[in-house]
mmCIF file of C-alpha atoms and ligand atoms in Angstrom:
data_model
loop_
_atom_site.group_PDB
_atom_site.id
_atom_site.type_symbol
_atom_site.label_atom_id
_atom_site.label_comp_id
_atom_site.label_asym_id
_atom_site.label_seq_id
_atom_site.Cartn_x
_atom_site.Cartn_y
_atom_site.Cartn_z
ATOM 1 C CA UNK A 508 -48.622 15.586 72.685
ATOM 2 C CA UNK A 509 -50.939 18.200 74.517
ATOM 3 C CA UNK A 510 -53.460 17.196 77.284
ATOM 4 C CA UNK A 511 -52.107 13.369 77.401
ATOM 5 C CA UNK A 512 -53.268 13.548 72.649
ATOM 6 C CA UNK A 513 -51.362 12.700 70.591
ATOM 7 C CA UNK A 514 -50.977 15.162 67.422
ATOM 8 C CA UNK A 515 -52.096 14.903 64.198
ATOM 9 C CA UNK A 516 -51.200 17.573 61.668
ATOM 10 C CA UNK A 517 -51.378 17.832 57.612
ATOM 11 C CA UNK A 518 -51.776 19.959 54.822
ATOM 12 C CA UNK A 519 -53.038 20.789 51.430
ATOM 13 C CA UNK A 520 -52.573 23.613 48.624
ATOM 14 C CA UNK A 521 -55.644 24.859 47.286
ATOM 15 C CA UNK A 522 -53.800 25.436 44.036
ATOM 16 C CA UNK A 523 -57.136 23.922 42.317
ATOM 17 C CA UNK A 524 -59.883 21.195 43.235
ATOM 18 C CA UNK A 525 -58.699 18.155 44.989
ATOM 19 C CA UNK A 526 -58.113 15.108 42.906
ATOM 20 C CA UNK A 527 -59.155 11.387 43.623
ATOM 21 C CA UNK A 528 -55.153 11.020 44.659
ATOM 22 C CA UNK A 529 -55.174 13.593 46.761
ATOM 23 C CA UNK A 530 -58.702 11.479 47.989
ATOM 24 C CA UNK A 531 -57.137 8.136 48.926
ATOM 25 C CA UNK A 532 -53.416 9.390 49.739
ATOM 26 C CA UNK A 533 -54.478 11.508 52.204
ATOM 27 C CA UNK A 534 -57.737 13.181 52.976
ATOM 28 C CA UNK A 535 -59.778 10.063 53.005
ATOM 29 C CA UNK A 536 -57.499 9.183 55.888
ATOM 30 C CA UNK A 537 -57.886 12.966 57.828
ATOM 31 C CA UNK A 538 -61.039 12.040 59.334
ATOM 32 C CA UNK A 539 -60.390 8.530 60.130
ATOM 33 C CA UNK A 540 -57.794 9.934 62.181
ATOM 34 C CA UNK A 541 -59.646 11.869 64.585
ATOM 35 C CA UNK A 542 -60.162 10.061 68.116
ATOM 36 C CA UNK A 543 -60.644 10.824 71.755
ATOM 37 C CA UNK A 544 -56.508 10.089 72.200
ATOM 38 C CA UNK A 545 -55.958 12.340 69.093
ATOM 39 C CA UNK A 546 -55.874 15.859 68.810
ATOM 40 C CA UNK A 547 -56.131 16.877 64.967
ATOM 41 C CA UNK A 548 -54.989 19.985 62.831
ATOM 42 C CA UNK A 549 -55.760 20.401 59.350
ATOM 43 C CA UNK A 550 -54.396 23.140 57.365
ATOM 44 C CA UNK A 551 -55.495 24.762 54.155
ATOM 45 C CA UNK A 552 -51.595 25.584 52.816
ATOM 46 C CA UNK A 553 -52.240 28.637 50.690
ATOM 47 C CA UNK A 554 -48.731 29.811 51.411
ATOM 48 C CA UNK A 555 -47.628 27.101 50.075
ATOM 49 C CA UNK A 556 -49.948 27.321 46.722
ATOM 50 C CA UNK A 557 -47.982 30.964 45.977
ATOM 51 C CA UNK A 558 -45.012 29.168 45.260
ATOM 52 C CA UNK A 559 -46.271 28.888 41.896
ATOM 53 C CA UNK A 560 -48.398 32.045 40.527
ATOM 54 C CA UNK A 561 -51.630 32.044 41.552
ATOM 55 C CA UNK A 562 -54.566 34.047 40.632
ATOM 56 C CA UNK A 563 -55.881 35.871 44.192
ATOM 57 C CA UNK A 564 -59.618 35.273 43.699
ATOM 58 C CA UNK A 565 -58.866 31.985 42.088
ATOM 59 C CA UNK A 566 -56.870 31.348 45.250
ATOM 60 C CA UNK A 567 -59.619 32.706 47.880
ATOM 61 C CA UNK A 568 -62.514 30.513 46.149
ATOM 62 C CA UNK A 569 -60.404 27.104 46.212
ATOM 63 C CA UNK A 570 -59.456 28.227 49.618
ATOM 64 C CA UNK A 571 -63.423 28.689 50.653
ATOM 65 C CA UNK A 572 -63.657 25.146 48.212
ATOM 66 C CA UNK A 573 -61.244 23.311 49.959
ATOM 67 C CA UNK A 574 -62.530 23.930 53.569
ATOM 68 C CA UNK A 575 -65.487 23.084 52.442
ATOM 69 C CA UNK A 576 -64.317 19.499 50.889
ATOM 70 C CA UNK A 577 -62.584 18.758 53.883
ATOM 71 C CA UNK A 578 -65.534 18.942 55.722
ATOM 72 C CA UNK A 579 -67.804 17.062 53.160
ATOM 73 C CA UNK A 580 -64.607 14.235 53.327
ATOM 74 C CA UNK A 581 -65.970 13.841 57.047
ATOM 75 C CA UNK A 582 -63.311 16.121 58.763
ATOM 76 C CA UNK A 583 -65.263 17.730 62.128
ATOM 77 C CA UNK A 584 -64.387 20.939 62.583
ATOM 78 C CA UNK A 585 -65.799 20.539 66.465
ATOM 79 C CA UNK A 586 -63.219 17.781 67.024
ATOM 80 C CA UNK A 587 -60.599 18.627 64.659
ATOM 81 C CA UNK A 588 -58.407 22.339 63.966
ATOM 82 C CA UNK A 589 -59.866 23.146 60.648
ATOM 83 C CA UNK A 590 -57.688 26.485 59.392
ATOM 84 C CA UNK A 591 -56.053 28.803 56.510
ATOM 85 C CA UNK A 592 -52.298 28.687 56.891
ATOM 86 C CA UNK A 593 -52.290 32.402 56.308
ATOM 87 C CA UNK A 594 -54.618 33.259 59.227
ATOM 88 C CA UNK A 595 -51.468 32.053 61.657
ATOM 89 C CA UNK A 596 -48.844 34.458 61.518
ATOM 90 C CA UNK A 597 -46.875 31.826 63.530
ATOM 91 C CA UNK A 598 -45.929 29.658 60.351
ATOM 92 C CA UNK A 599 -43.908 32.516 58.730
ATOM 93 C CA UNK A 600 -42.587 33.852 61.627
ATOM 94 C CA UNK A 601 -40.872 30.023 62.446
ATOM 95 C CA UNK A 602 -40.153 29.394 59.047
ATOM 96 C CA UNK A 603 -37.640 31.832 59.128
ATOM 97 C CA UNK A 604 -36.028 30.511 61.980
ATOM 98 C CA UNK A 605 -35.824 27.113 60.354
ATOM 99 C CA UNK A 606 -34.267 28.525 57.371
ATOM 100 C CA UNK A 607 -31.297 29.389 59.084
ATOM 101 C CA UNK A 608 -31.149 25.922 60.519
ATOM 102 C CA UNK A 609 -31.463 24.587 56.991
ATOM 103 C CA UNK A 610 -28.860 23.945 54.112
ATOM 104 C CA UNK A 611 -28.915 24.833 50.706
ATOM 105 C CA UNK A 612 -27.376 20.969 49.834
ATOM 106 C CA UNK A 613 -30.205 19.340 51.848
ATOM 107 C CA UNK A 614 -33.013 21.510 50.137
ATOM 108 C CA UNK A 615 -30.931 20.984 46.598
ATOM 109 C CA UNK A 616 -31.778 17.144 46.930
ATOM 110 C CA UNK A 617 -35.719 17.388 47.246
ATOM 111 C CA UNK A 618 -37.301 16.166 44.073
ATOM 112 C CA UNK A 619 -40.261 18.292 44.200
ATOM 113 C CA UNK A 620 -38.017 21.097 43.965
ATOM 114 C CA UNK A 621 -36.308 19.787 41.071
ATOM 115 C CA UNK A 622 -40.137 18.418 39.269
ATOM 116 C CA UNK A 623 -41.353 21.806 40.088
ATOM 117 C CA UNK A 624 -38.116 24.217 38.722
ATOM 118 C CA UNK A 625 -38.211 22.417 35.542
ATOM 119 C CA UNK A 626 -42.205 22.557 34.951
ATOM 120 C CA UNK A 627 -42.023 26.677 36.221
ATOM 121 C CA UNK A 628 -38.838 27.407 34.422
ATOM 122 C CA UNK A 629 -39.616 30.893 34.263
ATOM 123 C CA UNK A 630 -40.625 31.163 37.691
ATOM 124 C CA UNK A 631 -37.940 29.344 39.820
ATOM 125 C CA UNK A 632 -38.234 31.871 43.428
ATOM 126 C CA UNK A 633 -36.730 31.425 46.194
ATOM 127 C CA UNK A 634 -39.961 30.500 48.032
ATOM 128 C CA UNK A 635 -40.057 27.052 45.633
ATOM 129 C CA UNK A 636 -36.708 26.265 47.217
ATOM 130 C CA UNK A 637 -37.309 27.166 50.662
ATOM 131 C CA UNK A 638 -41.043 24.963 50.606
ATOM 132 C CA UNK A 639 -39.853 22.100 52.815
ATOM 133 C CA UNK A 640 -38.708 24.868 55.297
ATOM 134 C CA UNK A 641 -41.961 26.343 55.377
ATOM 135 C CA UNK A 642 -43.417 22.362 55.772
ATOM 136 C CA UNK A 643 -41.424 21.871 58.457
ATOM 137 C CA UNK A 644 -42.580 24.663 60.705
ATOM 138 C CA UNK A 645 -46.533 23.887 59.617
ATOM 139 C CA UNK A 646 -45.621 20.410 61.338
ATOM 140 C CA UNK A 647 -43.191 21.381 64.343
ATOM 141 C CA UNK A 648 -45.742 24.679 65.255
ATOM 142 C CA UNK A 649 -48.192 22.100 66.850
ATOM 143 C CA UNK A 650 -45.538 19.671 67.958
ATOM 144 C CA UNK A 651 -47.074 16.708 65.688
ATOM 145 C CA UNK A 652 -46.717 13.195 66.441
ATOM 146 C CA UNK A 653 -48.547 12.025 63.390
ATOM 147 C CA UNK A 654 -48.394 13.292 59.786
ATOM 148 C CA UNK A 655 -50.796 11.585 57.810
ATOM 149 C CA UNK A 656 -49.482 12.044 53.644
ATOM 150 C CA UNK A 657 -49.173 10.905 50.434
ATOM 151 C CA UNK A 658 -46.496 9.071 48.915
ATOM 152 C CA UNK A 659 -45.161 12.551 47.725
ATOM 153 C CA UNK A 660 -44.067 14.147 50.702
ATOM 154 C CA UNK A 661 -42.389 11.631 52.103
ATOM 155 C CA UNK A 662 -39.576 13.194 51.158
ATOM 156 C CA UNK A 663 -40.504 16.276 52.549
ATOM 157 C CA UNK A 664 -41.211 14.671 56.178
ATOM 158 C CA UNK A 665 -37.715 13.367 56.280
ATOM 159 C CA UNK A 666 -36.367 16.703 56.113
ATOM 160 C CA UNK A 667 -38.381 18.214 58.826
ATOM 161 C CA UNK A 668 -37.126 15.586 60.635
ATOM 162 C CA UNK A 669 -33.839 16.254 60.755
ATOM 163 C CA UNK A 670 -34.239 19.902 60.844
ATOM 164 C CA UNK A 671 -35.946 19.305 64.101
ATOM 165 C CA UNK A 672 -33.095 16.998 65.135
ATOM 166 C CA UNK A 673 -31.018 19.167 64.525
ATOM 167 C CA UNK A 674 -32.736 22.296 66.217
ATOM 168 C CA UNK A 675 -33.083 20.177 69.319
ATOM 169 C CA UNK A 676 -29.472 19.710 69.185
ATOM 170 C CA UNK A 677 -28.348 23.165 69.072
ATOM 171 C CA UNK A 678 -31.012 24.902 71.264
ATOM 172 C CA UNK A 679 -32.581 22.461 73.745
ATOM 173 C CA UNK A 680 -35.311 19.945 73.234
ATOM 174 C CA UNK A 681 -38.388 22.004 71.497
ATOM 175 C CA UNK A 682 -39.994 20.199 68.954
ATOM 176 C CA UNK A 683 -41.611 16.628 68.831
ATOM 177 C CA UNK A 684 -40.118 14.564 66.070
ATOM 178 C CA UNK A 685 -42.720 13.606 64.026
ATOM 179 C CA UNK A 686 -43.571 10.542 62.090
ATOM 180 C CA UNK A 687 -45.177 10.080 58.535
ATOM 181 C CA UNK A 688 -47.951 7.984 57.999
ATOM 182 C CA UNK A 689 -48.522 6.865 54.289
ATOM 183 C CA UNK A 690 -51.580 4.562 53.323
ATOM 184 C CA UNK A 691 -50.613 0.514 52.213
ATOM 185 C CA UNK A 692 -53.061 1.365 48.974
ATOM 186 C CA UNK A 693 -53.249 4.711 46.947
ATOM 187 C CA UNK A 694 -50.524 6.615 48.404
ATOM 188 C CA UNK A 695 -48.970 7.699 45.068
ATOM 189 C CA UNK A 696 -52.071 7.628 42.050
ATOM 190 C CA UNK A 697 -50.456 8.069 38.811
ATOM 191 C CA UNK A 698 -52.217 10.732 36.125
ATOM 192 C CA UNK A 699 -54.802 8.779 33.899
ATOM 193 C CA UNK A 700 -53.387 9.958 30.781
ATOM 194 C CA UNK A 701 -49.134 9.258 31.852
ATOM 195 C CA UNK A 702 -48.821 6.494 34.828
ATOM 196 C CA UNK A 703 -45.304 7.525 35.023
ATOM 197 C CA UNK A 704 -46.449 10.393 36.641
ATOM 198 C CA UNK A 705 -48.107 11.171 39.728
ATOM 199 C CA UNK A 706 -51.777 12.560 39.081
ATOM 200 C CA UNK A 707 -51.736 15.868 40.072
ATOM 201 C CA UNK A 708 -54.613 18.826 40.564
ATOM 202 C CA UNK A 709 -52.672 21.316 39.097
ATOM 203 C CA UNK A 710 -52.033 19.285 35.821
ATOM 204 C CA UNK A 711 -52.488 21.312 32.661
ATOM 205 C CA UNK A 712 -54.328 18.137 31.005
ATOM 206 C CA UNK A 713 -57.855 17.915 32.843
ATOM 207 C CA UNK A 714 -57.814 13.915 31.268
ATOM 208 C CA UNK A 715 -55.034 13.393 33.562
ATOM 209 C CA UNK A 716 -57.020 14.010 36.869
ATOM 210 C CA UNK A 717 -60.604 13.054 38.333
ATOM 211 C CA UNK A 718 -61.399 15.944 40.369
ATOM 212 C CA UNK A 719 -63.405 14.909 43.879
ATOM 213 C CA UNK A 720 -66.183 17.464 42.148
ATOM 214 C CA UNK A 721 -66.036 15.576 38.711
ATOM 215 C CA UNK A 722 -69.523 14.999 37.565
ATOM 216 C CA UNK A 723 -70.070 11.797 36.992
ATOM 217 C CA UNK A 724 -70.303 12.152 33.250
ATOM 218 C CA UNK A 725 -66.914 13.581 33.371
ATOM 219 C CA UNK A 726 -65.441 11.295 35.751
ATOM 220 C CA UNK A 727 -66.567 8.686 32.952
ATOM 221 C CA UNK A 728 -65.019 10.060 30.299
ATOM 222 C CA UNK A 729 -61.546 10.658 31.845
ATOM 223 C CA UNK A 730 -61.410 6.827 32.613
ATOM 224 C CA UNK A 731 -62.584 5.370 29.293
ATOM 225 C CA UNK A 732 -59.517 7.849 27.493
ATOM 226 C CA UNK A 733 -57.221 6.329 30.320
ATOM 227 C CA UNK A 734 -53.813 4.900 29.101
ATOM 228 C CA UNK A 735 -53.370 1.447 29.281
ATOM 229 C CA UNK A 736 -51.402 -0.865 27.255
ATOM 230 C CA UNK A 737 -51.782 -3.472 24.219
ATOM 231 C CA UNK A 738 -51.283 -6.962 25.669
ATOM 232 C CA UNK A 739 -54.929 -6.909 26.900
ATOM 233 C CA UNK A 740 -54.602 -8.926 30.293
ATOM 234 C CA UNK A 741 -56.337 -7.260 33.617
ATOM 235 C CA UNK A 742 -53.061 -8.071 35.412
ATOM 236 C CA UNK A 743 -51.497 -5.912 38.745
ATOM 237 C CA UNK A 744 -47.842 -5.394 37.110
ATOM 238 C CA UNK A 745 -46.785 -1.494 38.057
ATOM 239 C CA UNK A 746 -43.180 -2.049 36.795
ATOM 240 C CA UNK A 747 -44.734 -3.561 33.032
ATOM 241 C CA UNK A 748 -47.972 -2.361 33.345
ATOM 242 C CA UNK A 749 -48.096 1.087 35.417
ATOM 243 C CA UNK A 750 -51.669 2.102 33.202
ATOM 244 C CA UNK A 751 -53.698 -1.092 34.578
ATOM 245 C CA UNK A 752 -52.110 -1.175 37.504
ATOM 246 C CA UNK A 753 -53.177 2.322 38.330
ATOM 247 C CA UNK A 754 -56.884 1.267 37.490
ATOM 248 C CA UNK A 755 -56.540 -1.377 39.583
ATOM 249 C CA UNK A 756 -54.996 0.431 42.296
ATOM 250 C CA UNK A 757 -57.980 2.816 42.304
ATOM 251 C CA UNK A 758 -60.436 0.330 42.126
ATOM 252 C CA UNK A 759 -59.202 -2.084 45.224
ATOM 253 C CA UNK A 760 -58.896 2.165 46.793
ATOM 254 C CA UNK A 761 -62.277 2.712 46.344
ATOM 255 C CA UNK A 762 -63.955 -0.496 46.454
ATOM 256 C CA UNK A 763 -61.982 -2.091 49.654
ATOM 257 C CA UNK A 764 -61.344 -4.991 47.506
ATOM 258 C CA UNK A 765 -57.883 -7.091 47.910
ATOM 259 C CA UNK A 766 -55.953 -6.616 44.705
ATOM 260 C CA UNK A 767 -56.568 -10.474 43.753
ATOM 261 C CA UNK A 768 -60.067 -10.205 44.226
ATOM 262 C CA UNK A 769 -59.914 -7.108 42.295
ATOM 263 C CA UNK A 770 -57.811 -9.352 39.139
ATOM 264 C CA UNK A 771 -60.298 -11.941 39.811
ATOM 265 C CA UNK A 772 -63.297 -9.702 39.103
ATOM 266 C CA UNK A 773 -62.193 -8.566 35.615
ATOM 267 C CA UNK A 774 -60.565 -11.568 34.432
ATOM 268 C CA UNK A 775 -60.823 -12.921 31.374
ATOM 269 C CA UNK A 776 -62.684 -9.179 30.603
ATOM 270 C CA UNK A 777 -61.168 -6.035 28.276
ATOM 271 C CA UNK A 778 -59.807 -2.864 29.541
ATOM 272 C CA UNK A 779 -62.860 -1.190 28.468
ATOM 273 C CA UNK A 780 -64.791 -3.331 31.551
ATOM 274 C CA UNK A 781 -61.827 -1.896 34.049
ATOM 275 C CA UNK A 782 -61.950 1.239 32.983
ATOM 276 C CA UNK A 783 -65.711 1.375 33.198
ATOM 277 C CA UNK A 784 -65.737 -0.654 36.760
ATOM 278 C CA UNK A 785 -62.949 1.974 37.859
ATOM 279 C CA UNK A 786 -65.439 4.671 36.585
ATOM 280 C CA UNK A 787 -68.354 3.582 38.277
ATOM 281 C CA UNK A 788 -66.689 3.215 41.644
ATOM 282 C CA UNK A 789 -64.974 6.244 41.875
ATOM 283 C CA UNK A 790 -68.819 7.675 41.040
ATOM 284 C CA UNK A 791 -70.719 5.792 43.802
ATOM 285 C CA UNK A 792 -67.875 6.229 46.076
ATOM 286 C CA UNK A 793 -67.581 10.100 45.394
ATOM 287 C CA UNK A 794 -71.437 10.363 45.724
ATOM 288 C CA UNK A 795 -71.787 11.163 49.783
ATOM 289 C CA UNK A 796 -69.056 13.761 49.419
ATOM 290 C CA UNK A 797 -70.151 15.611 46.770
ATOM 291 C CA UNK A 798 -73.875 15.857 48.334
ATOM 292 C CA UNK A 799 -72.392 17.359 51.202
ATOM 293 C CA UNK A 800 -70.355 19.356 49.814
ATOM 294 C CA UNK A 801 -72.720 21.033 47.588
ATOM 295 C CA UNK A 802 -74.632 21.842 50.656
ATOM 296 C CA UNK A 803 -71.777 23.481 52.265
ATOM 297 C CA UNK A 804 -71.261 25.829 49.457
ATOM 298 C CA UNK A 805 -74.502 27.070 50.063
ATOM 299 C CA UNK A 806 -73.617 27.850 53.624
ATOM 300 C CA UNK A 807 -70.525 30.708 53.053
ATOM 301 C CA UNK A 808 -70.947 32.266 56.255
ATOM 302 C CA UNK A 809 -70.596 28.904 58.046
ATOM 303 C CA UNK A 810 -66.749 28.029 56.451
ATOM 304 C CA UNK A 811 -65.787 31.424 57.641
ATOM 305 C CA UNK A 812 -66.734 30.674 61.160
ATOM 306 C CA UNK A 813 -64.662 27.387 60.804
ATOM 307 C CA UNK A 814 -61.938 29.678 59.614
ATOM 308 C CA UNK A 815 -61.991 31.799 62.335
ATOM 309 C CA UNK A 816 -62.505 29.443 64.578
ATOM 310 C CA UNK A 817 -59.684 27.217 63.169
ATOM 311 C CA UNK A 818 -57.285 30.052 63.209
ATOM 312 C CA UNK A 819 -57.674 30.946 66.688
ATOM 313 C CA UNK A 820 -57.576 27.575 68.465
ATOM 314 C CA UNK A 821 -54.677 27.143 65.902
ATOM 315 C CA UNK A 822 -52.936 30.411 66.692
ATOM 316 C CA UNK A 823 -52.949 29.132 70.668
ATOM 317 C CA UNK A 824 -51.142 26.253 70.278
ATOM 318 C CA UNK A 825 -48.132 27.691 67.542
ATOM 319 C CA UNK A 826 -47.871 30.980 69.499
ATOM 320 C CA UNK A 827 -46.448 28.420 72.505
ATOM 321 C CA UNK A 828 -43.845 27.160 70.361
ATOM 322 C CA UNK A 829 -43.217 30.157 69.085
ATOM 323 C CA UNK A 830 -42.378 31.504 72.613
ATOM 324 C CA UNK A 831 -40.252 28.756 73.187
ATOM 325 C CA UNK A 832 -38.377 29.016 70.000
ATOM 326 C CA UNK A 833 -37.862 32.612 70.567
ATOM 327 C CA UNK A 834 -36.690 32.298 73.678
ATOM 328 C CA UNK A 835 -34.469 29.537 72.965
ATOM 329 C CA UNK A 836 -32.742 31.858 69.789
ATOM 330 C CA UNK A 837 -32.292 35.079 72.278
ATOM 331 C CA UNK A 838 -35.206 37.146 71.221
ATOM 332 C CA UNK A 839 -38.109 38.654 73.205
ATOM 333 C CA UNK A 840 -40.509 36.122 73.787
HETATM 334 P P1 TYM B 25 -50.667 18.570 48.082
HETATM 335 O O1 TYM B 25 -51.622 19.711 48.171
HETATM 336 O O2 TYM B 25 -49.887 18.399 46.833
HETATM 337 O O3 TYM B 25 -51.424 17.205 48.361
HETATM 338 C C1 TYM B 25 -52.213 16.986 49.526
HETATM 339 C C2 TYM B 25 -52.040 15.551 49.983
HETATM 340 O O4 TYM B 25 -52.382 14.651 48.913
HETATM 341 C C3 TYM B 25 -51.320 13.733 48.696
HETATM 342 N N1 TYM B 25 -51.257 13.443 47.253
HETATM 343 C C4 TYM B 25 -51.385 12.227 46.723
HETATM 344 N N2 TYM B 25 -51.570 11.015 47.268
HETATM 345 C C5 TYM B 25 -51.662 9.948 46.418
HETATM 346 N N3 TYM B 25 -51.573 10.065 45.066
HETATM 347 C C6 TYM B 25 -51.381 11.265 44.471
HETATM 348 N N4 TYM B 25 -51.320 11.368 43.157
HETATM 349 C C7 TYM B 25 -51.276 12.416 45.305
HETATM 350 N N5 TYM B 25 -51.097 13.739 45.060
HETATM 351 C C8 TYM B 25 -51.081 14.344 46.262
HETATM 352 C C9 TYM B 25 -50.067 14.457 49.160
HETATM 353 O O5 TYM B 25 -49.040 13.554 49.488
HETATM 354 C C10 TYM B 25 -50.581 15.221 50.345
HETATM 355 O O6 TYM B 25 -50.577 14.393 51.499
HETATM 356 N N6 TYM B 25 -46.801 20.248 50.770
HETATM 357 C C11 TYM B 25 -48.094 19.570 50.853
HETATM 358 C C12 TYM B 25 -49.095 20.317 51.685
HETATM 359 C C13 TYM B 25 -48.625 20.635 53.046
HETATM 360 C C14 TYM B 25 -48.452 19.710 54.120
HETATM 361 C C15 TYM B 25 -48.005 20.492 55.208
HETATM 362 C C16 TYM B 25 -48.602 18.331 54.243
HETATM 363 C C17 TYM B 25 -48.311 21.864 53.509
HETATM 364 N N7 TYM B 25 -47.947 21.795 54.797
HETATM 365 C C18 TYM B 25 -47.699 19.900 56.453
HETATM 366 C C19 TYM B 25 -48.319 17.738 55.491
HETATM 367 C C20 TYM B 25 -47.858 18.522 56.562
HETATM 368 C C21 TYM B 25 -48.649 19.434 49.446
HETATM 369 O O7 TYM B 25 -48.257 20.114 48.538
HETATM 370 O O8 TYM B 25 -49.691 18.581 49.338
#
């Protein structure tokens, strides 16, 4: 809480363009969040994105990219704390603290880890293990009620959780436990081209993704190679039919259609009229964002005001925990 608002706080890695999962799992949800009882801070995590290597002016244009989609996704940077994660020295400097309030079994268990170490095998650092860590402090730096994310982090909120437990515990009570906040449809959207996996921007295969910037003709392509299945029945089945059933799930996402009315529509029709149905309403539903965001790209000097403006209305409010923390931990504060 601060003023009598309740806090809102999330995160993304501009480790490449935002897909349409990272669209209905969680950014389409950023600005629906913002409210006179809510105060909101959203966070470009580009400490985050290093965990895996990253090329520096790749990383500073999806930076500059991604602050300018979240703005096009309706995110106001008047109402809400638009900022770089780097610009606020305050996230490292708590991290640290948390890591020594964090064990080595607890990180151990995190799937991401274990996805990530086995994609990066020749790249397993420290920082991949110590992510959640880093997480945590992005969250407890603003003391954050709310933390609106995909299906994906889940894990990752439990464990700030009960790092912030824990803290409490041990030094007085400092940080606000937080709460996740997950969306009933699209909160894990499986890759096009392998529904057992989640779709992911930083997939190697480009088929696998739609990309919030896709052109249309590209966004069409990707869903007519989409994977489906043989038995040829428009049927909602993840568990037998995880291919359709991701269509679907995107379709009822970006259509606002129930999932019956969504079987309903393309009954008795062939997976080439749900992947083409899927197509088009990812395009028309895109369309808004991408006009705007084309515009913003055309107006550099304006994201690095919101930057700067972001990071020091950001900077405020983690500098106060930070005093706290220190002071609770025996430094100078
Ligand atoms: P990231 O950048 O991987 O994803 C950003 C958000 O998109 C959600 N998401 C998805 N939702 C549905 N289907 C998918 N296929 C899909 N892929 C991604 C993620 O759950 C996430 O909400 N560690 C975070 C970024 C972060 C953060 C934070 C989040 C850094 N600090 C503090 C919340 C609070 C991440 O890598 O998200």
């Amino acid at each position: 809480m601060e003023n009598g608002k309740k806090i809102v706080l999330s995160g993304i890695q501009p480790s490449g363009i935002p897909t349409i999962g990272n669209y209905v799992g969680a950014l389409r949800n950023w600005p629906l969040l913002q409210g006179e009882d809510r105060l909101c801070y959203y966070c470009v995590a580009n400490l985050h994105a290093i965990t895996v290597k990253q090329d520096p002016d790749v990383l500073r244009q999806n930076t500059l990219s991604l602050v300018a989609l979240l703005l096009a996704c309706g995110v106001d940077p008047k109402r809400s704390v638009v900022f770089v994660q780097s610009d606020v020295k305050e996230h490292c400097e708590l991290s640290w603290v948390l890591n020594c309030s964090t064990y080595m079994g607890e990180l151990g268990r995190m799937t991401q880890f274990k996805d990530k170490s086995s994609k990066h095998a020749d790249n397993i650092n420290a920082g991949l293990f110590t992510y959640p860590v880093l997480m945590a402090a992005d969250i407890l730096l603003y003391q954050s009620d709310i933390v609106p994310v995909g299906e994906d982090q889940r894990q990752h909120i439990e464990i700030c959780r009960d790092i912030a437990i824990r803290f409490n515990k041990n030094h007085g009570d400092i940080f606000t436990i937080p709460e996740g906040y997950t969306p009933k449809v699209g909160a894990r959207v499986m890759s096009l081209q392998n529904p057992a996996q989640k779709m992911s921007k930083s997939d190697p295969n480009p088929n696998g993704f739609a990309s919030i910037i896709d052109t249309p003709e590209a966004i069409q392509k990707k869903f007519r190679k989409a994977v489906t299945d043989c038995d040829g029945v428009v049927r909602y089945d993840p568990e037998n039919k995880p291919g359709v059933s991701n269509l679907l799930a995107i379709y009822t996402s970006f259509t606002g259609m129930s999932m019956a009315e969504a079987e309903a529509r393309f009954a008795g029709e062939n997976y080439g009229a749900l992947k083409n149905g899927t197509a088009e309403a990812v395009i028309e539903g895109l369309k808004p964002i991408q006009a705007e965001y084309s515009r913003l790209m055309g107006s550099v000097d304006y994201l690095h005001e919101v930057m700067e403006d972001g990071a020091r209305r950001a900077s405020e409010a983690a500098a106060r925990t930070v005093k706290r923390v220190y002071a609770a931990m025996g430094f100078n504060a």
